[in-house]
Amino acid sequence: MTLTIATDILFHDDIEPDRLRRVSARAFHVAPEMVAVAEAAGHFPIPDDAKVILLHRSWNMPGDFPIWYGLTVDDDLVEHVDRALNTVAQGLGTVALSDADDDRDMTIHLPDGSGHVVRLTQDDDDAFRITPEMRQLIDGAMRRSRETEDTSNAPMTTTRAQKVIAS
């Protein structure tokens, strides 16, 4: 098995590591024990059969996306990273950023399971902030999520993404 560094992922919300592991396993269609989530600065055993590794950078990034993970995946999963990250954002009910295919753009992954390439610049403090374009995408994702919930007659709850909109 060969592992490839796939992308950095910046989350808007803090995420409980075991929940991230379970949601990532579903998104990449692997068993949960094949997903390792750990602190990048620590010494941790990585299972020999790990196919997805998420290493948390323990320092917070400035801006609207302070939680930083590095994603490494088995070579067989590389082509599924973008779709899987959309599923991760949806499963966690949060907003995330990852690298796009070029060096200038980012992909925003929304809680409705969609992903969109956006142009971002970092502030003087190297922070990524929610832009007006991103706000429109988040608002649209929230509307779609509410419509889906309404049609399923499920009780509506406040998700983390709704809290993002309010901030």
Short mmCIF file of C-alpha atoms in Angstrom, two decimals:
data_model
loop_
_atom_site.label_atom_id
_atom_site.label_comp_id
_atom_site.label_asym_id
_atom_site.label_seq_id
_atom_site.Cartn_x
_atom_site.Cartn_y
_atom_site.Cartn_z
CA MET A 1 0.00 0.00 0.00
CA THR A 2 1.26 3.46 -0.91
CA LEU A 3 -0.01 6.59 0.84
CA THR A 4 -0.18 10.03 -0.80
CA ILE A 5 -0.46 13.43 0.86
CA ALA A 6 -3.77 14.63 -0.57
CA THR A 7 -4.60 18.07 0.84
CA ASP A 8 -4.93 20.28 3.86
CA ILE A 9 -8.42 20.63 5.29
CA LEU A 10 -9.45 23.70 7.26
CA PHE A 11 -12.64 23.34 9.29
CA HIS A 12 -14.82 26.15 10.59
CA ASP A 13 -15.71 24.14 13.70
CA ASP A 14 -13.77 22.06 16.18
CA ILE A 15 -14.46 18.39 15.56
CA GLU A 16 -14.35 15.48 17.96
CA PRO A 17 -11.65 13.13 16.57
CA ASP A 18 -13.66 9.90 16.85
CA ARG A 19 -16.60 11.48 15.03
CA LEU A 20 -14.25 12.70 12.29
CA ARG A 21 -12.85 9.18 12.00
CA ARG A 22 -16.30 7.59 11.66
CA VAL A 23 -17.59 10.17 9.15
CA SER A 24 -14.37 9.94 7.11
CA ALA A 25 -14.60 6.15 7.03
CA ARG A 26 -18.12 6.41 5.56
CA ALA A 27 -17.03 9.09 3.09
CA PHE A 28 -14.09 7.05 1.79
CA HIS A 29 -15.97 3.72 1.99
CA VAL A 30 -13.44 2.07 4.30
CA ALA A 31 -13.74 0.45 7.71
CA PRO A 32 -13.38 2.89 10.65
CA GLU A 33 -10.28 1.06 11.85
CA MET A 34 -8.61 1.99 8.53
CA VAL A 35 -8.87 5.71 9.40
CA ALA A 36 -6.32 7.25 11.78
CA VAL A 37 -6.99 10.66 13.36
CA ALA A 38 -4.17 12.01 15.52
CA GLU A 39 -2.19 15.07 16.55
CA ALA A 40 0.57 15.82 14.06
CA ALA A 41 3.01 16.80 16.80
CA GLY A 42 2.59 13.61 18.79
CA HIS A 43 3.91 10.11 18.43
CA PHE A 44 1.12 7.79 17.50
CA PRO A 45 0.86 4.36 15.99
CA ILE A 46 -0.63 4.27 12.52
CA PRO A 47 -2.21 0.93 11.73
CA ASP A 48 -0.41 -0.90 8.93
CA ASP A 49 -3.67 -1.14 7.02
CA ALA A 50 -4.63 2.57 7.41
CA LYS A 51 -6.03 3.96 4.19
CA VAL A 52 -6.93 7.44 5.47
CA ILE A 53 -4.80 9.49 7.87
CA LEU A 54 -5.91 12.85 9.28
CA LEU A 55 -3.21 14.67 11.21
CA HIS A 56 -4.38 17.62 13.29
CA ARG A 57 -2.10 20.62 13.53
CA SER A 58 -2.43 21.55 17.20
CA TRP A 59 -2.12 25.30 16.70
CA ASN A 60 -5.19 27.17 15.54
CA MET A 61 -5.14 29.08 12.29
CA PRO A 62 -6.36 32.68 12.45
CA GLY A 63 -9.61 33.53 10.68
CA ASP A 64 -12.85 31.70 10.06
CA PHE A 65 -11.26 28.28 9.50
CA PRO A 66 -9.05 27.67 12.55
CA ILE A 67 -8.99 23.86 12.66
CA TRP A 68 -6.28 22.43 10.41
CA TYR A 69 -5.83 18.78 9.36
CA GLY A 70 -3.46 17.25 6.84
CA LEU A 71 -5.06 14.44 4.82
CA THR A 72 -3.08 11.48 3.53
CA VAL A 73 -4.84 8.66 1.68
CA ASP A 74 -4.10 5.36 0.03
CA ASP A 75 -3.28 5.84 -3.66
CA ASP A 76 -6.50 4.03 -4.60
CA LEU A 77 -8.53 6.78 -2.87
CA VAL A 78 -6.81 9.89 -4.29
CA GLU A 79 -9.34 10.39 -7.08
CA HIS A 80 -12.20 10.32 -4.53
CA VAL A 81 -10.85 13.01 -2.18
CA ASP A 82 -13.03 15.94 -3.35
CA ARG A 83 -16.24 13.93 -3.27
CA ALA A 84 -15.32 12.38 0.09
CA LEU A 85 -14.62 15.81 1.62
CA ASN A 86 -18.05 16.99 0.47
CA THR A 87 -19.49 13.98 2.28
CA VAL A 88 -17.39 14.69 5.38
CA ALA A 89 -18.65 18.30 5.55
CA GLN A 90 -22.22 17.06 5.14
CA GLY A 91 -21.80 14.32 7.75
CA LEU A 92 -20.31 16.76 10.25
CA GLY A 93 -22.77 19.57 9.43
CA THR A 94 -19.92 22.04 8.98
CA VAL A 95 -18.06 24.10 6.41
CA ALA A 96 -14.54 23.15 5.33
CA LEU A 97 -11.86 24.35 2.91
CA SER A 98 -9.37 22.25 0.99
CA ASP A 99 -6.88 22.85 -1.79
CA ALA A 100 -8.30 23.05 -5.30
CA ASP A 101 -6.55 21.61 -8.34
CA ASP A 102 -4.49 24.75 -8.87
CA ASP A 103 -2.31 26.75 -6.50
CA ARG A 104 -4.59 29.81 -6.37
CA ASP A 105 -8.02 28.43 -5.55
CA MET A 106 -9.63 26.56 -2.68
CA THR A 107 -12.64 24.26 -2.57
CA ILE A 108 -15.36 25.06 -0.05
CA HIS A 109 -17.20 21.94 1.16
CA LEU A 110 -20.68 22.68 2.44
CA PRO A 111 -23.07 20.95 4.85
CA ASP A 112 -25.43 20.06 1.99
CA GLY A 113 -22.72 17.83 0.48
CA SER A 114 -21.73 20.21 -2.31
CA GLY A 115 -18.31 21.59 -3.10
CA HIS A 116 -17.40 24.77 -4.96
CA VAL A 117 -14.08 26.17 -6.14
CA VAL A 118 -13.57 29.67 -4.74
CA ARG A 119 -10.81 32.24 -5.07
CA LEU A 120 -9.40 33.21 -1.69
CA THR A 121 -6.58 35.36 -0.54
CA GLN A 122 -5.05 35.17 2.88
CA ASP A 123 -5.06 38.25 5.08
CA ASP A 124 -1.86 39.71 6.52
CA ASP A 125 -2.23 37.24 9.40
CA ASP A 126 -2.45 34.30 6.91
CA ALA A 127 -6.15 33.90 7.76
CA PHE A 128 -8.89 32.67 5.46
CA ARG A 129 -12.14 34.56 6.00
CA ILE A 130 -15.66 33.88 4.77
CA THR A 131 -16.06 36.09 1.70
CA PRO A 132 -19.38 37.44 0.33
CA GLU A 133 -19.21 34.76 -2.40
CA MET A 134 -18.75 32.05 0.23
CA ARG A 135 -21.58 33.52 2.33
CA GLN A 136 -23.92 33.13 -0.67
CA LEU A 137 -22.83 29.52 -1.12
CA ILE A 138 -23.31 28.78 2.60
CA ASP A 139 -26.74 30.46 2.61
CA GLY A 140 -27.78 28.43 -0.45
CA ALA A 141 -26.55 25.22 1.16
CA MET A 142 -28.55 26.00 4.29
CA ARG A 143 -31.71 26.64 2.25
CA ARG A 144 -31.26 23.34 0.42
CA SER A 145 -30.63 21.52 3.72
CA ARG A 146 -33.77 23.04 5.27
CA GLU A 147 -35.84 22.13 2.21
CA THR A 148 -34.60 18.56 2.41
CA GLU A 149 -35.38 18.40 6.12
CA ASP A 150 -38.85 19.92 5.55
CA THR A 151 -39.73 17.40 2.85
CA SER A 152 -38.68 14.52 5.07
CA ASN A 153 -40.82 15.86 7.95
CA ALA A 154 -37.80 15.61 10.20
CA PRO A 155 -37.67 18.05 13.10
CA MET A 156 -35.30 20.91 12.30
CA THR A 157 -32.31 21.37 14.53
CA THR A 158 -29.67 24.06 14.59
CA THR A 159 -26.59 22.81 12.81
CA ARG A 160 -23.10 24.17 13.08
CA ALA A 161 -23.50 25.58 9.57
CA GLN A 162 -26.48 27.64 10.72
CA LYS A 163 -24.25 29.03 13.45
CA VAL A 164 -21.68 29.93 10.77
CA ILE A 165 -24.34 31.95 8.95
CA ALA A 166 -25.28 33.78 12.12
CA SER A 167 -21.68 34.77 12.83
#
